[in-house]
């Protein structure tokens, strides 16, 4: 670990408190000049570190900088490797490259902004800087390809629970992978996987999560009329991205060891946005009306179509239709 990362870790662990240069040097077993150089590097990267004579250095308590150290203070699950980059094309794309190079399960990549964020069906994901959380998880589950939907639904339940924990607002899940607050989409999830042709299972999976924390400057683009944010405005005094990232990871990896038993099924189902609602099914480029009846144990959606036919959807996309008056 670089000296600047070790200095940041020490300051993060004592956010809002002052550390003398001598104390930092002694704690990290480096020279005071190395500490000073690390502080300078961190400031150049945007970290708000105050320096006061006879008191030392302090990372401001209200700092909203996203870093592995800021996320780590909220983590309760062991064994994760968290990397944060300021700008990426796509966290899914970069983490997939790491997966191909042999990165272990539990590798997490987060970013402040994405220039080519990925959504479902080749759509892009709007990823403006400093107003959202964009992260991807690398998994290597013993899972058949047809069971991969469990990863997406597990992530959706984890995000919904984390939002409720951190923001105190109700979260709902639109089948299969979107999270809504106050009637607006605040999170999209994209799971990508590589197959092991010998076993028919997954070689690895990348679960990408994008959360709109608060509206970006200038608002959302007009074409994203469904988009919303967890908070109506930027929270004050809350390191929201780091706290939410930690909570999402805690919830997800509390479920993940028992993925086959789907311990998150109840949390997912009771937050469903579509059950009992008239919906429009988008499948193979065509749309048709139906009513969402229930969720099956494999997370397929049981629907009743206009002609009375009852069937289960294991893929596709749905939207909630307004009730006729």
C-alpha positions as a Python dict, from the first residue, in 0.01 Angstrom:
ca = {
    (1, 'X'): (0, 0, 0),
    (2, 'X'): (132, 345, -94),
    (3, 'X'): (220, 585, 188),
    (4, 'X'): (-52, 830, 80),
    (5, 'X'): (-310, 549, 103),
    (6, 'X'): (-189, 458, 451),
    (7, 'X'): (-207, 823, 558),
    (8, 'X'): (-560, 851, 416),
    (9, 'X'): (-662, 532, 597),
    (10, 'X'): (-540, 678, 928),
    (11, 'X'): (-718, 1010, 869),
    (12, 'X'): (-1040, 834, 759),
    (13, 'X'): (-1039, 626, 1077),
    (14, 'X'): (-1025, 951, 1278),
    (15, 'X'): (-1227, 1179, 1052),
    (16, 'X'): (-1276, 1522, 1208),
    (17, 'X'): (-987, 1476, 1453),
    (18, 'X'): (-633, 1612, 1429),
    (19, 'X'): (-321, 1397, 1390),
    (20, 'X'): (22, 1553, 1433),
    (21, 'X'): (277, 1483, 1163),
    (22, 'X'): (494, 1320, 1425),
    (23, 'X'): (211, 1093, 1541),
    (24, 'X'): (128, 991, 1184),
    (25, 'X'): (493, 924, 1107),
    (26, 'X'): (527, 710, 1419),
    (27, 'X'): (204, 521, 1357),
    (28, 'X'): (299, 442, 997),
    (29, 'X'): (673, 405, 1065),
    (30, 'X'): (772, 654, 796),
    (31, 'X'): (947, 990, 802),
    (32, 'X'): (764, 1317, 868),
    (33, 'X'): (867, 1438, 523),
    (34, 'X'): (697, 1130, 373),
    (35, 'X'): (381, 1222, 565),
    (36, 'X'): (398, 1581, 440),
    (37, 'X'): (445, 1461, 81),
    (38, 'X'): (149, 1221, 115),
    (39, 'X'): (-72, 1500, 255),
    (40, 'X'): (21, 1720, -42),
    (41, 'X'): (-68, 1441, -287),
    (42, 'X'): (-402, 1383, -117),
    (43, 'X'): (-487, 1752, -128),
    (44, 'X'): (-402, 1762, -498),
    (45, 'X'): (-649, 1476, -545),
    (46, 'X'): (-922, 1684, -381),
    (47, 'X'): (-923, 1559, -24),
    (48, 'X'): (-1017, 1842, 216),
    (49, 'X'): (-738, 1810, 472),
    (50, 'X'): (-688, 2094, 718),
    (51, 'X'): (-349, 2166, 875),
    (52, 'X'): (-317, 2365, 1199),
    (53, 'X'): (9, 2450, 1377),
    (54, 'X'): (65, 2247, 1694),
    (55, 'X'): (-238, 2027, 1613),
    (56, 'X'): (-152, 1856, 1286),
    (57, 'X'): (-371, 1728, 1004),
    (58, 'X'): (-744, 1662, 990),
    (59, 'X'): (-974, 1518, 722),
    (60, 'X'): (-1287, 1727, 747),
    (61, 'X'): (-1583, 1540, 893),
    (62, 'X'): (-1816, 1655, 615),
    (63, 'X'): (-1589, 1531, 336),
    (64, 'X'): (-1785, 1347, 66),
    (65, 'X'): (-1476, 1215, -113),
    (66, 'X'): (-1524, 856, -225),
    (67, 'X'): (-1230, 630, -148),
    (68, 'X'): (-1160, 270, -46),
    (69, 'X'): (-1094, 399, 305),
    (70, 'X'): (-1419, 597, 325),
    (71, 'X'): (-1616, 288, 217),
    (72, 'X'): (-1421, 54, 445),
    (73, 'X'): (-1537, 234, 759),
    (74, 'X'): (-1893, 119, 682),
    (75, 'X'): (-1812, -240, 583),
    (76, 'X'): (-1897, -529, 813),
    (77, 'X'): (-1816, -812, 568),
    (78, 'X'): (-1455, -934, 542),
    (79, 'X'): (-1252, -1028, 240),
    (80, 'X'): (-1351, -756, -7),
    (81, 'X'): (-1099, -562, -215),
    (82, 'X'): (-1237, -217, -297),
    (83, 'X'): (-1088, 6, -564),
    (84, 'X'): (-1211, 359, -643),
    (85, 'X'): (-1131, 550, -960),
    (86, 'X'): (-1237, 910, -1032),
    (87, 'X'): (-1333, 853, -1397),
    (88, 'X'): (-1390, 528, -1588),
    (89, 'X'): (-1559, 430, -1910),
    (90, 'X'): (-1767, 167, -1730),
    (91, 'X'): (-1706, -10, -1400),
    (92, 'X'): (-1848, -329, -1554),
    (93, 'X'): (-1613, -311, -1851),
    (94, 'X'): (-1300, -250, -1643),
    (95, 'X'): (-1390, -511, -1382),
    (96, 'X'): (-1454, -764, -1657),
    (97, 'X'): (-1098, -704, -1777),
    (98, 'X'): (-976, -770, -1424),
    (99, 'X'): (-1185, -1087, -1408),
    (100, 'X'): (-1029, -1215, -1729),
    (101, 'X'): (-687, -1146, -1577),
    (102, 'X'): (-773, -1362, -1276),
    (103, 'X'): (-895, -1111, -1015),
    (104, 'X'): (-1058, -1290, -719),
    (105, 'X'): (-1419, -1296, -613),
    (106, 'X'): (-1501, -1002, -389),
    (107, 'X'): (-1318, -747, -601),
    (108, 'X'): (-1522, -425, -608),
    (109, 'X'): (-1468, -131, -842),
    (110, 'X'): (-1639, 202, -773),
    (111, 'X'): (-1618, 527, -968),
    (112, 'X'): (-1709, 891, -921),
    (113, 'X'): (-1829, 913, -1282),
    (114, 'X'): (-1858, 697, -1595),
    (115, 'X'): (-1815, 819, -1950),
    (116, 'X'): (-1977, 510, -2105),
    (117, 'X'): (-2198, 365, -1834),
    (118, 'X'): (-2385, 53, -1944),
    (119, 'X'): (-2755, -24, -1905),
    (120, 'X'): (-2971, -315, -2017),
    (121, 'X'): (-3044, -382, -2385),
    (122, 'X'): (-2739, -184, -2499),
    (123, 'X'): (-2872, 135, -2342),
    (124, 'X'): (-2629, 377, -2181),
    (125, 'X'): (-2648, 466, -1811),
    (126, 'X'): (-2635, 838, -1730),
    (127, 'X'): (-2344, 872, -1484),
    (128, 'X'): (-2274, 1238, -1399),
    (129, 'X'): (-1995, 1316, -1151),
    (130, 'X'): (-2050, 1372, -779),
    (131, 'X'): (-2423, 1293, -772),
    (132, 'X'): (-2432, 915, -800),
    (133, 'X'): (-2275, 591, -691),
    (134, 'X'): (-2144, 357, -961),
    (135, 'X'): (-1993, 26, -857),
    (136, 'X'): (-1945, -328, -984),
    (137, 'X'): (-1886, -655, -799),
    (138, 'X'): (-1686, -951, -928),
    (139, 'X'): (-1833, -1288, -833),
    (140, 'X'): (-1730, -1644, -911),
    (141, 'X'): (-2037, -1842, -801),
    (142, 'X'): (-2106, -2210, -848),
    (143, 'X'): (-2419, -2133, -1041),
    (144, 'X'): (-2585, -2260, -1357),
    (145, 'X'): (-2635, -1999, -1627),
    (146, 'X'): (-3015, -2023, -1600),
    (147, 'X'): (-2992, -1933, -1230),
    (148, 'X'): (-2798, -1611, -1287),
    (149, 'X'): (-3116, -1407, -1234),
    (150, 'X'): (-3063, -1468, -861),
    (151, 'X'): (-2758, -1239, -868),
    (152, 'X'): (-2956, -949, -1013),
    (153, 'X'): (-3248, -991, -775),
    (154, 'X'): (-3011, -1027, -480),
    (155, 'X'): (-2849, -697, -579),
    (156, 'X'): (-3188, -526, -616),
    (157, 'X'): (-3292, -637, -267),
    (158, 'X'): (-2956, -525, -125),
    (159, 'X'): (-2987, -180, -286),
    (160, 'X'): (-3345, -133, -165),
    (161, 'X'): (-3254, -229, 191),
    (162, 'X'): (-2945, -6, 184),
    (163, 'X'): (-3144, 295, 62),
    (164, 'X'): (-3397, 247, 339),
    (165, 'X'): (-3118, 211, 598),
    (166, 'X'): (-2916, 512, 483),
    (167, 'X'): (-3179, 753, 353),
    (168, 'X'): (-3491, 655, 547),
    (169, 'X'): (-3709, 649, 234),
    (170, 'X'): (-3916, 359, 104),
    (171, 'X'): (-3770, 171, -191),
    (172, 'X'): (-3960, -42, -442),
    (173, 'X'): (-3834, -285, -704),
    (174, 'X'): (-3966, -296, -1059),
    (175, 'X'): (-3913, -645, -1197),
    (176, 'X'): (-3652, -736, -1252),
    (177, 'X'): (-3369, -496, -1175),
    (178, 'X'): (-3478, -134, -1122),
    (179, 'X'): (-3520, 34, -783),
    (180, 'X'): (-3767, 319, -741),
    (181, 'X'): (-3822, 585, -474),
    (182, 'X'): (-4123, 818, -474),
    (183, 'X'): (-4232, 681, -814),
    (184, 'X'): (-3899, 752, -987),
    (185, 'X'): (-3618, 518, -1093),
    (186, 'X'): (-3314, 575, -872),
    (187, 'X'): (-3110, 262, -950),
    (188, 'X'): (-3036, 32, -1240),
    (189, 'X'): (-2857, -302, -1218),
    (190, 'X'): (-2676, -483, -1498),
    (191, 'X'): (-2541, -836, -1456),
    (192, 'X'): (-2296, -968, -1713),
    (193, 'X'): (-2140, -1313, -1706),
    (194, 'X'): (-1892, -1543, -1877),
    (195, 'X'): (-1989, -1908, -1926),
    (196, 'X'): (-1772, -2209, -1858),
    (197, 'X'): (-1847, -2421, -2164),
    (198, 'X'): (-1724, -2740, -1997),
    (199, 'X'): (-1954, -2722, -1695),
    (200, 'X'): (-2238, -2511, -1830),
    (201, 'X'): (-2202, -2287, -1525),
    (202, 'X'): (-2067, -1939, -1478),
    (203, 'X'): (-1697, -1872, -1498),
    (204, 'X'): (-1759, -1536, -1334),
    (205, 'X'): (-2027, -1269, -1309),
    (206, 'X'): (-2008, -891, -1288),
    (207, 'X'): (-2294, -718, -1108),
    (208, 'X'): (-2302, -346, -1193),
    (209, 'X'): (-2504, -105, -978),
    (210, 'X'): (-2574, 260, -1056),
    (211, 'X'): (-2758, 474, -800),
    (212, 'X'): (-2871, 836, -843),
    (213, 'X'): (-2812, 987, -499),
    (214, 'X'): (-2936, 1339, -572),
    (215, 'X'): (-3029, 1532, -887),
    (216, 'X'): (-2729, 1638, -1096),
    (217, 'X'): (-2659, 2003, -1164),
    (218, 'X'): (-2902, 2109, -1434),
    (219, 'X'): (-3129, 1812, -1368),
    (220, 'X'): (-3171, 1488, -1559),
    (221, 'X'): (-3185, 1493, -1940),
    (222, 'X'): (-3542, 1532, -2077),
    (223, 'X'): (-3535, 1185, -2232),
    (224, 'X'): (-3485, 1032, -1885),
    (225, 'X'): (-3834, 1129, -1770),
    (226, 'X'): (-3851, 831, -1536),
    (227, 'X'): (-3526, 915, -1356),
    (228, 'X'): (-3519, 1034, -997),
    (229, 'X'): (-3283, 1038, -701),
    (230, 'X'): (-3269, 893, -351),
    (231, 'X'): (-3240, 1241, -199),
    (232, 'X'): (-3429, 1546, -329),
    (233, 'X'): (-3116, 1756, -282),
    (234, 'X'): (-2753, 1704, -187),
    (235, 'X'): (-2734, 1589, 176),
    (236, 'X'): (-2542, 1808, 416),
    (237, 'X'): (-2295, 1650, 654),
    (238, 'X'): (-2361, 1298, 522),
    (239, 'X'): (-2100, 1101, 335),
    (240, 'X'): (-2382, 942, 141),
    (241, 'X'): (-2194, 759, -134),
    (242, 'X'): (-1953, 581, 98),
    (243, 'X'): (-2222, 493, 349),
    (244, 'X'): (-2456, 363, 79),
    (245, 'X'): (-2176, 166, -89),
    (246, 'X'): (-2088, 0, 240),
    (247, 'X'): (-2451, -81, 316),
    (248, 'X'): (-2514, -229, -31),
    (249, 'X'): (-2207, -451, -2),
    (250, 'X'): (-2299, -558, 353),
    (251, 'X'): (-2651, -659, 252),
    (252, 'X'): (-2545, -829, -72),
    (253, 'X'): (-2268, -1037, 83),
    (254, 'X'): (-2486, -1132, 380),
    (255, 'X'): (-2721, -1299, 129),
    (256, 'X'): (-2462, -1428, -119),
    (257, 'X'): (-2321, -1729, 74),
    (258, 'X'): (-2671, -1882, 74),
    (259, 'X'): (-2769, -1768, -275),
    (260, 'X'): (-2930, -2102, -367),
    (261, 'X'): (-3180, -2065, -78),
    (262, 'X'): (-3265, -1708, -191),
    (263, 'X'): (-3281, -1559, 160),
    (264, 'X'): (-3366, -1221, 6),
    (265, 'X'): (-3684, -1343, -167),
    (266, 'X'): (-3917, -1199, 98),
    (267, 'X'): (-3743, -860, 99),
    (268, 'X'): (-3762, -847, -280),
    (269, 'X'): (-4125, -957, -310),
    (270, 'X'): (-4271, -721, -48),
    (271, 'X'): (-4106, -426, -223),
    (272, 'X'): (-4241, -520, -566),
    (273, 'X'): (-4370, -228, -767),
    (274, 'X'): (-4560, -445, -1014),
    (275, 'X'): (-4750, -718, -827),
    (276, 'X'): (-5123, -673, -865),
    (277, 'X'): (-5072, -397, -1120),
    (278, 'X'): (-5166, -369, -1489),
    (279, 'X'): (-4841, -384, -1684),
    (280, 'X'): (-4707, -367, -2036),
    (281, 'X'): (-4473, -648, -2137),
    (282, 'X'): (-4188, -570, -2375),
    (283, 'X'): (-4060, -894, -2525),
    (284, 'X'): (-3872, -954, -2850),
    (285, 'X'): (-3947, -601, -2969),
    (286, 'X'): (-4325, -628, -2915),
    (287, 'X'): (-4551, -498, -2640),
    (288, 'X'): (-4873, -637, -2495),
    (289, 'X'): (-5083, -567, -2185),
    (290, 'X'): (-5113, -800, -1887),
    (291, 'X'): (-5158, -805, -1510),
    (292, 'X'): (-4873, -903, -1277),
    (293, 'X'): (-5002, -1175, -1045),
    (294, 'X'): (-4711, -1299, -836),
    (295, 'X'): (-4345, -1381, -817),
    (296, 'X'): (-4231, -1742, -850),
    (297, 'X'): (-3954, -1890, -637),
    (298, 'X'): (-3710, -1860, -928),
    (299, 'X'): (-3803, -1489, -960),
    (300, 'X'): (-3996, -1538, -1282),
    (301, 'X'): (-4303, -1313, -1298),
    (302, 'X'): (-4644, -1478, -1320),
    (303, 'X'): (-4878, -1271, -1536),
    (304, 'X'): (-5229, -1295, -1678),
    (305, 'X'): (-5262, -1172, -2033),
    (306, 'X'): (-5572, -1013, -2189),
    (307, 'X'): (-5702, -1344, -2326),
    (308, 'X'): (-5686, -1497, -1976),
    (309, 'X'): (-5368, -1696, -2039),
    (310, 'X'): (-5148, -1725, -1730),
    (311, 'X'): (-4774, -1761, -1793),
    (312, 'X'): (-4441, -1691, -1630),
    (313, 'X'): (-4184, -1446, -1762),
    (314, 'X'): (-3822, -1532, -1698),
    (315, 'X'): (-3685, -1250, -1912),
    (316, 'X'): (-3803, -939, -2088),
    (317, 'X'): (-3904, -601, -1953),
    (318, 'X'): (-4222, -464, -1802),
    (319, 'X'): (-4363, -121, -1725),
    (320, 'X'): (-4652, -33, -1498),
    (321, 'X'): (-4958, 96, -1684),
    (322, 'X'): (-5173, 364, -1521),
    (323, 'X'): (-5512, 241, -1406),
    (324, 'X'): (-5791, 341, -1642),
    (325, 'X'): (-6053, 573, -1496),
}
